Amino acid sequence: NPLKTISLLKLLYFYCGSSYSLLVFSKINNYNKIFTWMIAIFVNVILISLFSYLFFRDLGSFSNHGMYWTDLFMGIFIHPNFVGTYLFPYLVLFVSIIFKTKNPKDNYIIIIFIVSIISLSIFSSARGPFVSLAIAIFITFILCFFDKTLIRQFKSLFNKSSYLIIIGLLLIALTYSDIINFINDFFYSKGDNESYKLTDAFYKSRGWRILLSWQNIIQYPYFGIGFGIPTTLDYRMIKYDPIFNIPISAPSEKTFFFSGIIEEFGIIGTSIFFIFYFKWLSVIIKQSKSIYVIFMFLTLFTLNFFEYSFFAMGSASYSWIWLGFITNIATNNQNNLLVTR
């Protein structure tokens, strides 16, 4: 059965990639170098994406296999949905810096970065990252009620709310029409007229894939169909090793985290995963005692809700570098690194 081989190889690939991301930072003593490297990547991504948006719009827009161009901006990313998924961790980082920096003059460049991130995400028309960020904010807010240190940090955020007003005004001034279109399309994505219903948008966007996953969940409820196995398999899409003719890959696209993980892991495997995740989260909370670190950790997880890229070690694996970075600065009492640059 080629699926068993593919599942085993994908699992091994994920294990090696995620383990490396979590362990490598413990071997690096100079966190400033890591931080500088990640910021350098961000600056290059932002500059190239803004340049393509301003001067080469077609090159920075999504095309359907080259057949036709859309108005969905993706910059240098592989898909519009990855714009927010990639940039929003930086958004959390820069917001943290703004609220903790004592010198207001240092915040001007940070405000420009924040406005650029939100603007590019709006241009992409992807709704998932914004919903994911809202979920992370809500969970962080709830967690504050269980820790006095976190609630004090949360209250201190209101002392610099003027920065949020400045950011909001800049966004409205620069992207007003895009914001209006984004809001109008938020509930009616891919609709052609006013009679288009929310349920129609759901089925055309992600609902039909969720329903296909649900069929596999019903058929394999306890242990799932296997790690990395496609919902519907097209044997023509299986790639084989050219030397040993071993099946090594099969594309898998699932659009919702919870239906995807239950489909692949089953109820038992999903339960084990969430026990592990909540244990991991509790370590972050207890070790860091920082609302910014906790918010970042939750955001990195919720950003995968509408793409099911948490277990991907390809182009979406950058979040695991963030997870390794955040975990190590939390467990090594380096929380100020997020807010003192």
Coordinates of C-alpha atoms in Angstrom, one line a residue:
N1 CA 0.0 0.0 0.0
P2 CA 1.7 3.2 -1.1
L3 CA -0.2 5.3 1.4
K4 CA 1.4 3.7 4.4
T5 CA 4.9 4.4 3.0
I6 CA 3.9 8.0 2.2
S7 CA 2.4 8.5 5.7
L8 CA 5.5 7.1 7.4
L9 CA 7.8 9.3 5.3
K10 CA 5.7 12.5 6.0
L11 CA 5.7 11.7 9.7
L12 CA 9.4 11.2 9.8
Y13 CA 9.9 14.5 7.8
F14 CA 7.7 16.3 10.3
Y15 CA 9.4 14.8 13.3
C16 CA 12.8 15.8 12.1
G17 CA 11.8 19.3 11.1
S18 CA 9.8 20.1 14.2
S19 CA 12.4 18.6 16.6
Y20 CA 15.2 20.5 14.9
S21 CA 13.2 23.8 15.2
L22 CA 12.5 23.2 18.9
L23 CA 16.0 22.0 19.8
V24 CA 18.3 24.1 17.7
F25 CA 17.7 27.3 19.7
S26 CA 18.8 25.7 22.9
K27 CA 22.2 25.3 21.2
I28 CA 22.5 29.0 20.3
N29 CA 23.5 31.3 23.1
N30 CA 23.2 34.6 21.3
Y31 CA 19.5 35.2 20.8
N32 CA 20.1 38.7 19.4
K33 CA 21.6 37.1 16.3
I34 CA 18.5 35.0 15.8
F35 CA 16.3 38.0 16.3
T36 CA 18.3 40.1 13.8
W37 CA 18.1 37.3 11.3
M38 CA 14.3 37.0 11.5
I39 CA 13.9 40.8 11.3
A40 CA 16.2 40.8 8.2
I41 CA 14.0 38.2 6.5
F42 CA 10.9 40.3 7.4
V43 CA 12.3 43.5 5.9
N44 CA 13.2 41.9 2.7
V45 CA 9.8 40.2 2.4
I46 CA 8.0 43.5 3.0
L47 CA 10.1 45.6 0.7
I48 CA 9.9 43.1 -2.2
S49 CA 6.1 42.6 -1.7
L50 CA 5.4 46.3 -1.5
F51 CA 7.6 46.9 -4.6
S52 CA 5.6 44.2 -6.6
Y53 CA 2.3 45.7 -5.4
L54 CA 3.2 49.2 -6.5
F55 CA 5.0 48.5 -9.8
F56 CA 4.4 44.9 -10.9
R57 CA 0.9 44.1 -9.7
D58 CA 0.4 41.1 -12.0
L59 CA 3.5 39.4 -10.8
G60 CA 2.4 39.9 -7.2
S61 CA -1.1 38.7 -7.8
F62 CA -2.5 35.1 -7.6
S63 CA -3.1 33.3 -10.8
N64 CA -4.9 30.0 -11.4
H65 CA -2.1 27.8 -12.8
G66 CA -1.2 30.8 -15.0
M67 CA -4.5 30.7 -16.8
Y68 CA -5.9 33.9 -15.5
W69 CA -4.9 36.6 -13.0
T70 CA -7.0 37.6 -10.0
D71 CA -7.0 40.7 -7.8
L72 CA -5.8 38.6 -4.8
F73 CA -2.4 39.9 -3.8
M74 CA 0.2 37.4 -2.7
G75 CA 3.5 39.3 -3.1
I76 CA 6.4 36.8 -3.0
F77 CA 4.3 34.1 -1.2
I78 CA 2.9 31.0 -2.9
H79 CA -0.7 31.9 -2.1
P80 CA -2.7 34.9 -0.8
N81 CA -3.7 33.0 2.3
F82 CA 0.0 32.8 3.3
V83 CA 0.5 36.5 3.4
G84 CA -1.2 37.0 6.8
T85 CA -0.1 33.6 8.1
Y86 CA 3.6 34.5 7.5
L87 CA 3.4 38.2 8.5
F88 CA 1.1 38.1 11.6
P89 CA 3.7 36.7 14.0
Y90 CA 5.7 39.8 13.1
L91 CA 2.6 41.9 13.8
V92 CA 2.3 40.5 17.3
L93 CA 6.1 41.1 17.8
F94 CA 5.9 44.8 16.7
V95 CA 2.7 45.5 18.8
S96 CA 4.6 44.1 21.8
I97 CA 7.5 46.4 21.1
I98 CA 5.3 49.4 20.8
F99 CA 3.6 48.8 24.1
K100 CA 6.9 48.3 26.0
T101 CA 9.2 50.8 24.3
K102 CA 9.8 53.8 26.6
N103 CA 11.1 56.2 23.9
P104 CA 8.2 57.2 21.5
K105 CA 10.6 58.2 18.8
D106 CA 11.6 54.5 18.3
N107 CA 8.1 53.6 17.5
Y108 CA 7.7 55.4 14.1
I109 CA 9.4 52.7 12.1
I110 CA 7.5 50.0 14.0
I111 CA 4.2 51.8 13.2
I112 CA 5.2 51.7 9.5
F113 CA 5.9 48.0 9.7
I114 CA 2.5 47.3 11.4
V115 CA 0.6 49.4 8.8
S116 CA 2.5 47.5 6.0
I117 CA 1.6 44.1 7.5
I118 CA -2.1 44.9 7.9
S119 CA -2.3 46.6 4.5
L120 CA -0.7 43.7 2.6
S121 CA -3.0 41.2 4.5
I122 CA -6.0 43.3 3.4
F123 CA -4.8 43.4 -0.2
S124 CA -4.6 39.6 -0.1
S125 CA -8.4 39.4 0.8
A126 CA -7.7 36.4 3.0
R127 CA -10.1 36.3 5.9
G128 CA -8.6 33.4 7.8
P129 CA -5.5 35.2 9.4
F130 CA -7.7 38.0 10.7
V131 CA -10.2 35.5 12.3
S132 CA -7.3 33.5 13.7
L133 CA -5.7 36.6 15.2
A134 CA -9.1 37.5 16.8
I135 CA -9.3 34.0 18.3
A136 CA -5.8 34.3 19.8
I137 CA -6.7 37.7 21.3
F138 CA -9.8 36.2 22.9
I139 CA -8.0 33.2 24.4
T140 CA -5.3 35.4 25.7
F141 CA -7.9 37.7 27.3
I142 CA -9.5 34.7 29.0
L143 CA -6.2 33.5 30.3
C144 CA -5.5 36.8 31.9
F145 CA -8.3 36.2 34.4
F146 CA -6.4 33.2 35.8
D147 CA -3.1 35.0 36.5
K148 CA -2.6 38.3 38.3
T149 CA 0.6 39.1 36.5
L150 CA -1.1 38.7 33.1
I151 CA -4.1 40.9 34.1
R152 CA -1.7 43.7 35.2
Q153 CA 0.1 43.5 31.9
F154 CA -3.3 43.5 30.1
K155 CA -4.4 46.7 31.9
S156 CA -1.1 48.4 31.1
L157 CA -1.9 48.1 27.4
F158 CA -4.5 50.9 27.6
N159 CA -1.8 53.3 28.7
K160 CA -0.5 53.5 25.1
S161 CA -3.8 53.1 23.2
S162 CA -3.0 56.2 21.3
Y163 CA -0.7 54.2 19.1
L164 CA -3.6 52.0 18.0
I165 CA -5.5 55.1 17.0
I166 CA -2.6 56.3 14.9
I167 CA -2.3 52.9 13.2
G168 CA -6.1 52.8 12.6
L169 CA -6.1 56.3 11.0
L170 CA -3.1 55.5 8.8
L171 CA -4.8 52.3 7.6
I172 CA -8.0 54.1 6.8
A173 CA -6.1 56.8 4.9
L174 CA -4.0 54.4 2.9
T175 CA -6.4 51.5 2.2
Y176 CA -10.0 52.8 2.7
S177 CA -11.5 51.4 -0.4
D178 CA -9.7 48.1 0.1
I179 CA -11.0 47.9 3.7
I180 CA -14.6 48.5 2.5
N181 CA -14.3 45.8 -0.2
F182 CA -12.7 43.4 2.3
I183 CA -15.5 43.9 4.8
N184 CA -18.1 43.5 2.1
D185 CA -16.5 40.3 0.9
F186 CA -15.8 38.9 4.3
F187 CA -19.1 37.0 4.6
Y188 CA -19.8 36.7 0.9
S189 CA -16.5 35.5 -0.6
K190 CA -16.8 34.4 -4.2
G191 CA -20.4 35.7 -4.4
D192 CA -21.5 37.4 -7.6
N193 CA -24.7 39.2 -6.3
E194 CA -26.5 40.3 -3.2
S195 CA -28.6 37.1 -3.1
Y196 CA -25.5 35.0 -2.5
K197 CA -26.0 33.4 0.9
L198 CA -23.5 32.9 3.7
T199 CA -24.0 29.1 3.4
D200 CA -23.1 29.3 -0.3
A201 CA -19.9 31.1 0.5
F202 CA -19.1 28.4 3.1
Y203 CA -19.6 25.5 0.8
K204 CA -17.6 27.1 -2.1
S205 CA -14.8 28.3 0.1
R206 CA -14.0 25.5 2.6
G207 CA -17.2 23.7 3.4
W208 CA -17.1 21.1 0.6
R209 CA -13.6 20.0 1.7
I210 CA -14.8 19.8 5.3
L211 CA -17.7 17.6 4.3
L212 CA -15.3 15.3 2.4
S213 CA -13.2 15.0 5.5
W214 CA -16.3 14.3 7.6
Q215 CA -17.0 11.2 5.4
N216 CA -13.5 9.9 6.3
I217 CA -14.1 10.7 10.0
I218 CA -17.3 8.7 10.0
Q219 CA -15.5 5.7 8.3
Y220 CA -12.3 5.9 10.5
P221 CA -13.4 7.5 13.7
Y222 CA -10.9 6.3 16.2
F223 CA -7.5 6.2 14.5
G224 CA -8.1 8.2 11.4
I225 CA -6.9 7.6 7.8
G226 CA -3.2 8.3 8.6
F227 CA -0.8 11.2 8.9
G228 CA -0.6 13.3 5.7
I229 CA -3.0 11.1 3.8
P230 CA -5.1 13.1 1.2
T231 CA -8.8 13.2 1.8
T232 CA -9.5 12.0 -1.7
L233 CA -6.6 10.1 -3.3
D234 CA -5.7 10.5 -7.0
Y235 CA -3.1 7.8 -7.6
R236 CA -1.8 9.8 -10.6
M237 CA -0.6 12.5 -8.1
I238 CA 1.6 10.0 -6.2
K239 CA 5.3 10.8 -6.7
Y240 CA 7.8 7.9 -6.8
D241 CA 11.5 7.8 -6.1
P242 CA 13.2 7.6 -9.5
I243 CA 15.8 5.0 -8.4
F244 CA 14.0 2.6 -6.1
N245 CA 10.4 3.4 -7.3
I246 CA 9.3 4.0 -3.7
P247 CA 6.2 6.2 -3.2
I248 CA 7.5 9.3 -1.4
S249 CA 4.8 12.0 -1.7
A250 CA 1.1 12.7 -2.4
P251 CA -0.4 16.2 -2.2
S252 CA -2.8 16.8 0.6
E253 CA -4.9 19.9 0.9
K254 CA -7.2 20.4 3.9
T255 CA -8.8 23.7 4.8
F256 CA -9.8 23.4 8.4
F257 CA -7.6 22.3 11.3
F258 CA -10.1 20.5 13.4
S259 CA -11.7 18.4 10.7
G260 CA -8.2 17.7 9.2
I261 CA -6.6 16.5 12.4
I262 CA -9.6 14.3 13.4
E263 CA -9.6 12.9 9.9
E264 CA -5.9 12.0 10.0
F265 CA -5.4 11.1 13.7
G266 CA -8.9 10.0 14.7
I267 CA -10.5 10.8 18.0
I268 CA -7.7 9.0 20.0
G269 CA -4.8 10.7 18.2
T270 CA -6.5 14.1 18.3
S271 CA -7.0 13.7 22.1
I272 CA -3.3 12.9 22.6
F273 CA -2.3 15.9 20.5
F274 CA -4.4 18.3 22.5
I275 CA -3.1 16.9 25.8
F276 CA 0.4 17.5 24.5
Y277 CA -0.5 21.0 23.3
F278 CA -2.2 22.1 26.5
K279 CA 0.8 20.8 28.4
W280 CA 3.1 22.8 26.1
L281 CA 0.9 25.9 26.6
S282 CA 1.0 25.5 30.4
V283 CA 4.8 25.5 30.3
I284 CA 4.9 28.7 28.2
I285 CA 2.5 30.4 30.7
K286 CA 4.3 29.3 33.8
Q287 CA 7.8 29.9 32.5
S288 CA 7.3 33.2 30.7
K289 CA 4.7 35.1 32.8
S290 CA 4.5 37.4 29.8
I291 CA 1.3 38.3 28.0
Y292 CA 3.2 39.0 24.8
V293 CA 4.9 35.6 24.7
I294 CA 1.7 33.8 25.4
F295 CA -0.2 35.8 22.7
M296 CA 2.6 35.0 20.2
F297 CA 2.4 31.3 21.1
L298 CA -1.4 31.2 20.7
T299 CA -1.3 33.2 17.4
L300 CA 1.2 30.7 15.9
F301 CA -1.3 28.0 16.6
T302 CA -4.6 29.7 15.6
L303 CA -3.1 30.9 12.3
N304 CA -3.2 27.2 11.2
F305 CA -6.9 26.8 11.9
F306 CA -8.0 27.7 8.3
E307 CA -5.1 26.2 6.4
Y308 CA -4.2 23.1 8.3
S309 CA -0.5 23.8 7.9
F310 CA 0.6 23.1 11.5
F311 CA 2.1 19.8 10.4
A312 CA 3.6 21.0 7.2
M313 CA 7.3 21.1 6.8
G314 CA 7.4 22.8 3.4
S315 CA 6.7 26.5 2.7
A316 CA 4.5 26.7 5.8
S317 CA 7.1 25.5 8.3
Y318 CA 8.3 29.0 9.1
S319 CA 5.8 29.0 12.0
W320 CA 7.8 26.1 13.6
I321 CA 10.9 28.3 13.7
W322 CA 8.8 30.9 15.6
L323 CA 7.6 28.2 17.9
G324 CA 11.1 27.0 18.7
F325 CA 12.2 30.6 19.2
I326 CA 9.3 31.4 21.5
T327 CA 9.6 28.2 23.5
N328 CA 13.3 28.7 24.1
I329 CA 13.1 32.4 25.1
A330 CA 10.2 31.5 27.5
T331 CA 12.0 28.6 29.1
N332 CA 15.3 30.5 29.4
N333 CA 13.8 33.7 30.8
Q334 CA 14.5 35.8 27.8
N335 CA 11.0 37.4 27.5
N336 CA 12.4 40.9 27.2
L337 CA 13.9 40.0 23.9
L338 CA 10.5 40.4 22.3
V339 CA 9.9 43.9 23.6
T340 CA 13.3 45.7 24.0
R341 CA 14.6 45.9 20.5

